[in-house]
Tab-separated table of C-alpha atoms in Angstrom:
chain	number	residue	atom	x	y	z
A	1	MET	CA	17.938	7.661	59.844
A	2	GLN	CA	15.545	4.928	60.005
A	3	SER	CA	12.756	4.808	57.174
A	4	GLU	CA	9.193	5.926	58.236
A	5	LEU	CA	6.752	3.379	56.987
A	6	THR	CA	3.635	4.809	55.541
A	7	VAL	CA	0.439	2.737	55.900
A	8	PRO	CA	-2.036	4.120	53.341
A	9	THR	CA	-5.758	4.159	53.915
A	10	VAL	CA	-7.971	2.103	51.469
A	11	ARG	CA	-8.737	5.431	49.656
A	12	ASP	CA	-5.075	6.074	49.277
A	13	ARG	CA	-4.334	2.547	48.031
A	14	VAL	CA	-7.016	2.819	45.338
A	15	ALA	CA	-5.464	6.297	44.153
A	16	GLN	CA	-1.963	4.984	44.213
A	17	ALA	CA	-2.993	2.065	42.251
A	18	ALA	CA	-4.689	4.195	39.594
A	19	LEU	CA	-1.538	6.372	39.536
A	20	ARG	CA	0.664	3.403	38.903
A	21	HIS	CA	-1.716	2.088	36.216
A	22	VAL	CA	-1.182	5.307	34.332
A	23	LEU	CA	2.510	5.719	34.885
A	24	GLU	CA	3.815	2.154	34.758
A	25	PRO	CA	3.124	1.595	30.929
A	26	ILE	CA	4.638	4.953	30.008
A	27	PHE	CA	8.028	4.183	31.734
A	28	GLU	CA	8.099	0.478	31.585
A	29	ARG	CA	8.702	0.279	27.828
A	30	ASP	CA	11.888	2.364	28.105
A	31	PHE	CA	13.323	0.840	31.232
A	32	GLY	CA	16.761	-0.810	30.912
A	33	ASP	CA	17.191	-4.625	30.725
A	34	GLN	CA	19.580	-4.481	33.748
A	35	SER	CA	16.578	-3.570	36.082
A	36	TYR	CA	14.719	-6.387	37.692
A	37	GLY	CA	12.995	-5.115	40.723
A	38	PHE	CA	9.164	-4.517	40.914
A	39	ARG	CA	8.783	-5.015	37.206
A	40	PRO	CA	6.250	-6.967	35.347
A	41	LYS	CA	7.408	-10.592	34.468
A	42	ARG	CA	10.682	-9.925	36.124
A	43	GLY	CA	11.949	-10.852	39.670
A	44	CYS	CA	14.800	-11.960	41.966
A	45	LYS	CA	15.507	-15.217	40.212
A	46	ASP	CA	15.929	-13.457	36.765
A	47	ALA	CA	18.456	-11.094	38.323
A	48	LEU	CA	20.175	-14.058	40.124
A	49	ARG	CA	20.458	-16.038	36.811
A	50	ARG	CA	21.846	-12.908	35.202
A	51	VAL	CA	24.559	-12.557	37.796
A	52	ASN	CA	25.365	-16.284	37.622
A	53	GLY	CA	25.691	-16.117	33.836
A	54	LEU	CA	28.070	-13.149	33.878
A	55	LEU	CA	30.250	-14.887	36.499
A	56	GLU	CA	30.349	-18.016	34.363
A	57	ALA	CA	31.439	-15.814	31.375
A	58	GLY	CA	34.481	-14.639	33.289
A	59	GLN	CA	33.192	-11.359	34.694
A	60	HIS	CA	34.279	-11.852	38.263
A	61	TRP	CA	35.479	-8.499	39.268
A	62	VAL	CA	32.424	-7.057	40.903
A	63	VAL	CA	31.399	-3.528	42.065
A	64	ASP	CA	29.316	-4.391	45.087
A	65	ALA	CA	27.321	-1.031	45.626
A	66	ASP	CA	25.027	0.185	48.321
A	67	LEU	CA	23.029	3.347	48.167
A	68	LYS	CA	22.697	4.753	51.600
A	69	SER	CA	18.972	5.155	52.635
A	70	TYR	CA	17.958	5.325	49.013
A	71	PHE	CA	14.125	5.452	49.344
A	72	ASP	CA	14.463	8.212	52.078
A	73	THR	CA	16.898	10.502	49.976
A	74	ILE	CA	15.470	10.447	46.608
A	75	PRO	CA	15.309	14.200	45.687
A	76	GLN	CA	11.650	14.832	45.083
A	77	GLU	CA	11.954	17.808	42.678
A	78	ALA	CA	14.479	15.980	40.563
A	79	LEU	CA	12.095	12.925	40.563
A	80	MET	CA	9.215	15.133	39.398
A	81	LYS	CA	11.348	16.458	36.569
A	82	ARG	CA	11.973	12.891	35.416
A	83	VAL	CA	8.265	12.157	35.443
A	84	GLU	CA	7.391	15.397	33.711
A	85	GLU	CA	9.768	14.463	30.770
A	86	LYS	CA	7.194	11.834	29.720
A	87	VAL	CA	3.972	12.883	31.453
A	88	SER	CA	2.099	16.222	30.563
A	89	ASP	CA	-1.212	15.497	32.209
A	90	GLY	CA	-1.541	18.087	34.906
A	91	ARG	CA	-3.998	15.932	37.015
A	92	VAL	CA	-1.644	13.097	37.204
A	93	LYS	CA	1.281	15.386	38.216
A	94	GLU	CA	-0.859	16.954	40.858
A	95	MET	CA	-1.690	13.538	42.244
A	96	LEU	CA	1.962	12.487	42.272
A	97	ARG	CA	3.145	15.661	44.051
A	98	ALA	CA	0.317	15.347	46.554
A	99	TYR	CA	1.505	11.728	47.104
A	100	LEU	CA	5.086	12.891	47.707
A	101	ASN	CA	4.009	15.571	50.109
A	102	GLN	CA	1.755	13.611	52.249
A	103	GLU	CA	2.339	14.028	56.097
A	104	VAL	CA	4.185	11.346	57.952
A	105	MET	CA	3.164	10.832	61.530
A	106	GLU	CA	5.777	10.275	64.171
A	107	GLY	CA	4.099	9.756	67.523
A	108	MET	CA	1.515	12.471	67.871
A	109	THR	CA	3.556	14.847	65.586
A	110	GLY	CA	3.122	15.082	61.725
A	111	TRP	CA	5.692	16.342	59.353
A	112	VAL	CA	6.148	16.431	55.562
A	113	PRO	CA	9.390	15.095	54.284
A	114	GLU	CA	11.318	17.102	51.691
A	115	ALA	CA	12.993	14.060	50.116
A	116	GLY	CA	12.245	10.454	49.593
A	117	THR	CA	9.160	8.457	48.658
A	118	PRO	CA	6.860	7.106	51.260
A	119	GLN	CA	7.499	3.470	51.826
A	120	GLY	CA	4.629	0.857	52.229
A	121	SER	CA	3.011	1.999	49.222
A	122	GLY	CA	2.211	0.359	45.841
A	123	ILE	CA	3.726	3.279	43.778
A	124	SER	CA	7.007	3.919	45.604
A	125	PRO	CA	8.944	1.020	43.850
A	126	LEU	CA	7.973	2.314	40.501
A	127	LEU	CA	9.117	5.892	41.414
A	128	SER	CA	12.421	4.397	42.638
A	129	ASN	CA	12.930	2.614	39.267
A	130	ILE	CA	12.132	5.872	37.345
A	131	TYR	CA	14.790	7.773	39.299
A	132	LEU	CA	17.548	5.125	38.788
A	133	ASP	CA	16.620	4.521	35.216
A	134	GLU	CA	19.176	7.193	34.192
A	135	LEU	CA	21.980	5.245	35.865
A	136	ASP	CA	20.770	2.199	34.129
A	137	GLN	CA	20.890	3.845	30.816
A	138	ARG	CA	24.216	5.567	31.447
A	139	MET	CA	25.959	2.273	32.418
A	140	LYS	CA	24.494	0.446	29.374
A	141	GLN	CA	25.735	3.208	27.168
A	142	LEU	CA	29.210	2.811	28.548
A	143	GLY	CA	29.100	-0.907	28.110
A	144	TYR	CA	29.029	-1.995	31.753
A	145	GLU	CA	27.220	-5.085	32.808
A	146	MET	CA	25.099	-3.822	35.916
A	147	VAL	CA	22.312	-5.996	37.431
A	148	ARG	CA	19.958	-3.940	39.584
A	149	TYR	CA	17.091	-4.860	41.858
A	150	ALA	CA	15.567	-1.703	43.163
A	151	ASP	CA	18.374	0.066	44.985
A	152	ASP	CA	20.517	-3.145	45.311
A	153	PHE	CA	22.967	-3.561	42.393
A	154	VAL	CA	26.232	-5.028	41.293
A	155	ILE	CA	28.369	-4.424	38.249
A	156	LEU	CA	30.387	-7.302	36.895
A	157	SER	CA	33.643	-6.782	34.975
A	158	ARG	CA	36.522	-8.684	33.504
A	159	SER	CA	39.242	-6.748	35.153
A	160	GLU	CA	40.001	-4.749	38.302
A	161	GLU	CA	40.592	-1.612	36.189
A	162	GLU	CA	37.279	-1.928	34.354
A	163	ALA	CA	35.496	-2.291	37.844
A	164	GLN	CA	37.297	0.754	39.172
A	165	ARG	CA	36.269	2.764	36.199
A	166	ALA	CA	32.585	1.560	36.560
A	167	LEU	CA	32.613	2.504	40.332
A	168	GLU	CA	33.932	5.987	39.461
A	169	GLU	CA	31.069	6.386	36.923
A	170	VAL	CA	28.602	5.531	39.703
A	171	LYS	CA	30.163	7.936	42.122
A	172	GLN	CA	29.942	10.713	39.649
A	173	TRP	CA	26.326	9.874	38.814
A	174	THR	CA	25.129	9.526	42.583
A	175	THR	CA	26.648	12.804	43.537
A	176	LYS	CA	24.948	14.585	40.543
A	177	ALA	CA	21.735	12.812	41.482
A	178	GLY	CA	21.775	13.834	45.116
A	179	LEU	CA	22.277	10.184	46.300
A	180	THR	CA	25.081	8.663	48.489
A	181	LEU	CA	26.950	5.559	48.139
A	182	HIS	CA	27.541	3.971	51.502
A	183	PRO	CA	31.276	4.381	52.042
A	184	GLU	CA	31.739	1.134	54.080
A	185	LYS	CA	29.407	-1.205	52.121
A	186	THR	CA	30.497	-0.083	48.579
A	187	ARG	CA	33.505	-2.045	47.433
A	188	ILE	CA	35.234	-4.062	44.718
A	189	VAL	CA	35.828	-7.572	45.018
A	190	ASP	CA	37.413	-10.450	42.932
A	191	ALA	CA	34.592	-13.166	43.308
A	192	ARG	CA	37.289	-15.959	42.545
A	193	GLN	CA	38.988	-15.411	45.865
A	194	LYS	CA	38.144	-17.265	49.113
A	195	ARG	CA	36.303	-14.824	51.669
A	196	ALA	CA	36.105	-12.134	48.942
A	197	GLY	CA	32.827	-12.808	47.465
A	198	PHE	CA	29.692	-10.572	47.479
A	199	ASP	CA	26.092	-10.736	48.674
A	200	PHE	CA	23.236	-10.175	46.262
A	201	LEU	CA	19.419	-10.715	46.969
A	202	GLY	CA	20.003	-13.110	49.747
A	203	TYR	CA	22.741	-15.172	48.314
A	204	HIS	CA	26.556	-15.028	48.690
A	205	PHE	CA	28.584	-15.627	45.487
A	206	GLU	CA	32.174	-16.698	45.847
A	207	ARG	CA	34.607	-18.982	43.811
A	208	GLY	CA	31.970	-19.987	41.310
A	209	LEU	CA	29.542	-21.166	43.893
A	210	ARG	CA	26.666	-19.623	45.851
A	211	TRP	CA	24.948	-20.070	49.137
A	212	PRO	CA	22.545	-18.146	51.432
A	213	ARG	CA	24.225	-15.194	52.920
A	214	ALA	CA	24.804	-15.019	56.712
A	215	LYS	CA	21.729	-12.799	57.283
A	216	SER	CA	19.601	-15.302	55.276
A	217	MET	CA	20.745	-18.068	57.452
A	218	LYS	CA	20.115	-16.003	60.585
A	219	LYS	CA	16.577	-15.198	59.566
A	220	LEU	CA	15.749	-18.788	58.740
A	221	LYS	CA	16.911	-19.822	62.168
A	222	GLU	CA	15.058	-17.044	63.916
A	223	THR	CA	11.913	-18.216	62.254
A	224	ILE	CA	12.416	-21.913	63.162
A	225	ARG	CA	13.386	-21.428	66.737
A	226	PRO	CA	9.943	-20.383	68.161
A	227	LYS	CA	8.381	-23.312	66.362
A	228	THR	CA	10.642	-25.840	67.934
A	229	LYS	CA	11.027	-24.657	71.518
A	230	ARG	CA	11.689	-27.514	74.049
A	231	ALA	CA	8.557	-26.495	75.975
A	232	ASN	CA	6.259	-26.550	72.917
A	233	GLY	CA	2.906	-28.213	73.902
A	234	ARG	CA	1.892	-29.079	70.337
A	235	SER	CA	2.099	-32.628	68.923
A	236	LEU	CA	5.191	-33.486	67.004
A	237	GLN	CA	3.050	-33.811	63.888
A	238	MET	CA	1.730	-30.295	64.058
A	239	ILE	CA	5.255	-28.957	64.959
A	240	ILE	CA	6.711	-30.830	61.837
A	241	GLU	CA	3.926	-29.479	59.541
A	242	ASP	CA	4.674	-25.887	60.820
A	243	VAL	CA	8.397	-26.223	60.187
A	244	ASN	CA	7.792	-27.730	56.867
A	245	ARG	CA	5.904	-24.654	55.668
A	246	THR	CA	8.766	-22.608	56.562
A	247	ILE	CA	11.644	-24.685	55.077
A	248	LYS	CA	9.777	-25.591	51.894
A	249	GLY	CA	9.375	-21.947	51.012
A	250	TRP	CA	12.929	-21.252	52.001
A	251	TYR	CA	14.095	-24.111	49.814
A	252	GLN	CA	12.196	-22.879	46.787
A	253	TYR	CA	14.296	-19.681	46.854
A	254	PHE	CA	17.678	-21.003	47.918
A	255	LYS	CA	17.656	-24.524	45.983
A	256	HIS	CA	20.359	-23.302	43.699
A	257	SER	CA	22.879	-22.980	46.604
A	258	HIS	CA	25.852	-25.423	46.626
A	259	TRP	CA	24.591	-28.865	47.731
A	260	THR	CA	26.770	-28.668	50.950
A	261	THR	CA	24.622	-25.887	52.255
A	262	PHE	CA	21.622	-28.224	53.268
A	263	GLN	CA	23.130	-30.858	55.456
A	264	PRO	CA	23.923	-28.630	58.360
A	265	ILE	CA	20.495	-27.049	58.389
A	266	ASP	CA	18.757	-30.383	58.248
A	267	GLY	CA	20.953	-31.613	61.207
A	268	TRP	CA	20.201	-28.361	63.255
A	269	ILE	CA	16.477	-28.689	62.835
A	270	ARG	CA	16.592	-32.424	63.808
A	271	GLY	CA	18.770	-31.566	66.767
A	272	ARG	CA	15.998	-29.014	68.069
A	273	LEU	CA	13.280	-31.639	67.519
A	274	ARG	CA	15.319	-34.141	69.542
A	275	SER	CA	15.843	-31.773	72.381
A	276	MET	CA	12.145	-31.166	72.514
A	277	LEU	CA	11.510	-34.955	72.518
A	278	ARG	CA	14.073	-35.424	75.261
A	279	LYS	CA	12.321	-32.830	77.505
A	280	ARG	CA	9.099	-34.796	76.957
A	281	ASN	CA	10.752	-37.698	78.262
A	282	ARG	CA	11.906	-35.714	81.378
A	283	LYS	CA	15.534	-35.525	80.486
A	284	GLN	CA	17.432	-32.321	81.085
A	285	GLY	CA	19.606	-30.447	78.451
A	286	ARG	CA	19.893	-30.694	74.762
A	287	ALA	CA	19.949	-33.911	72.708
A	288	ARG	CA	23.680	-34.332	72.030
A	289	THR	CA	24.311	-37.892	73.199
A	290	LYS	CA	24.725	-40.976	70.842
A	291	ARG	CA	21.686	-42.463	72.744
A	292	ASP	CA	19.442	-39.576	71.532
A	293	HIS	CA	20.449	-40.136	67.996
A	294	GLU	CA	19.795	-43.838	68.316
A	295	ARG	CA	16.396	-43.337	69.894
A	296	TRP	CA	15.324	-40.761	67.338
A	297	PRO	CA	17.406	-41.405	64.272
A	298	ASN	CA	17.173	-39.340	60.978
A	299	ALA	CA	14.874	-42.055	59.575
A	300	TYR	CA	12.393	-41.432	62.434
A	301	PHE	CA	11.830	-37.793	61.441
A	302	ALA	CA	11.575	-38.669	57.744
A	303	GLU	CA	8.828	-41.162	58.686
A	304	GLN	CA	7.056	-38.264	60.588
A	305	GLY	CA	7.074	-36.383	57.366
A	306	LEU	CA	9.959	-33.834	58.160
A	307	PHE	CA	11.050	-32.102	55.003
A	308	SER	CA	14.719	-32.833	54.092
A	309	LEU	CA	16.658	-30.155	52.318
A	310	VAL	CA	19.323	-32.662	51.436
A	311	THR	CA	16.883	-35.045	49.832
A	312	ALA	CA	15.285	-32.268	47.915
A	313	SER	CA	18.491	-30.969	46.712
A	314	ALA	CA	19.639	-34.436	45.629
A	315	HIS	CA	16.448	-34.739	43.579
A	316	GLU	CA	16.929	-31.448	42.100
A	317	ARG	CA	20.366	-32.266	40.900
A	318	GLN	CA	19.235	-35.677	39.431
A	319	SER	CA	16.480	-33.996	37.473
A	320	SER	CA	18.705	-31.289	36.049
A	321	SER	CA	21.298	-33.840	34.924
A	322	ARG	CA	18.864	-35.784	32.918
């Protein structure tokens, strides 16, 4: 089932912000260190650094877990019980229950979900962390190294046997908690092996290296393609400025990828720009000939201000080695 996105009104957003302002300090102080998603002063890069550190420490047997439709399936009564363990204010509990029971519109028909938290709101991520905190604490108590960002988590172990025990604990907990592990997407991998790595927060980890996962690469190209159509009527300078905004932002997140990641992307972008210039010169087809490269060499695009991922990566490596 596809998630129904709730678009709150201004009044609802204010109420949800107030509710989060009350609840977050109560729960945040006790949340586990292995939780990184939607928390103050924590984020994706912190989680990625932790994963990388554990891999470097030799914990390369990985439970790559996937909770099936997590936000849609959180049992509301069980969630309320977790909130009530620390919150006694009747008004706060009433507001939260009203939020969970708000009507969802699907076409012209409205219905009230019996499970899940409405997505698209400011408080839903906090509630998701509250519900999974019990799992965080359980895995910590048992000595397992889990790194979690919202409903996306991995457990890193030193042996296959340890990873299997960790996965069994997760299976038992999710069943008890009314959640479901995706049977096809949850697996144990040895991250040292070729083609046996795992994806986490947009990256693929394998053999001590990391690079953008396939979906991250696909998304980048889907963003670049409309900006670099051969029939684009804007000036080359405007197109390059537009492309630069995309690839600079992308690089800031993926700059810790293995350095071989960037050359093919640079080449693909320049190839699209050459094809566009070729069409403007009334030539058919894509720019694949030696003459196209001679007419518009890599240096030409650098002079036009095109951001180079390869150059940025080289500067990054030089700075880190000093």
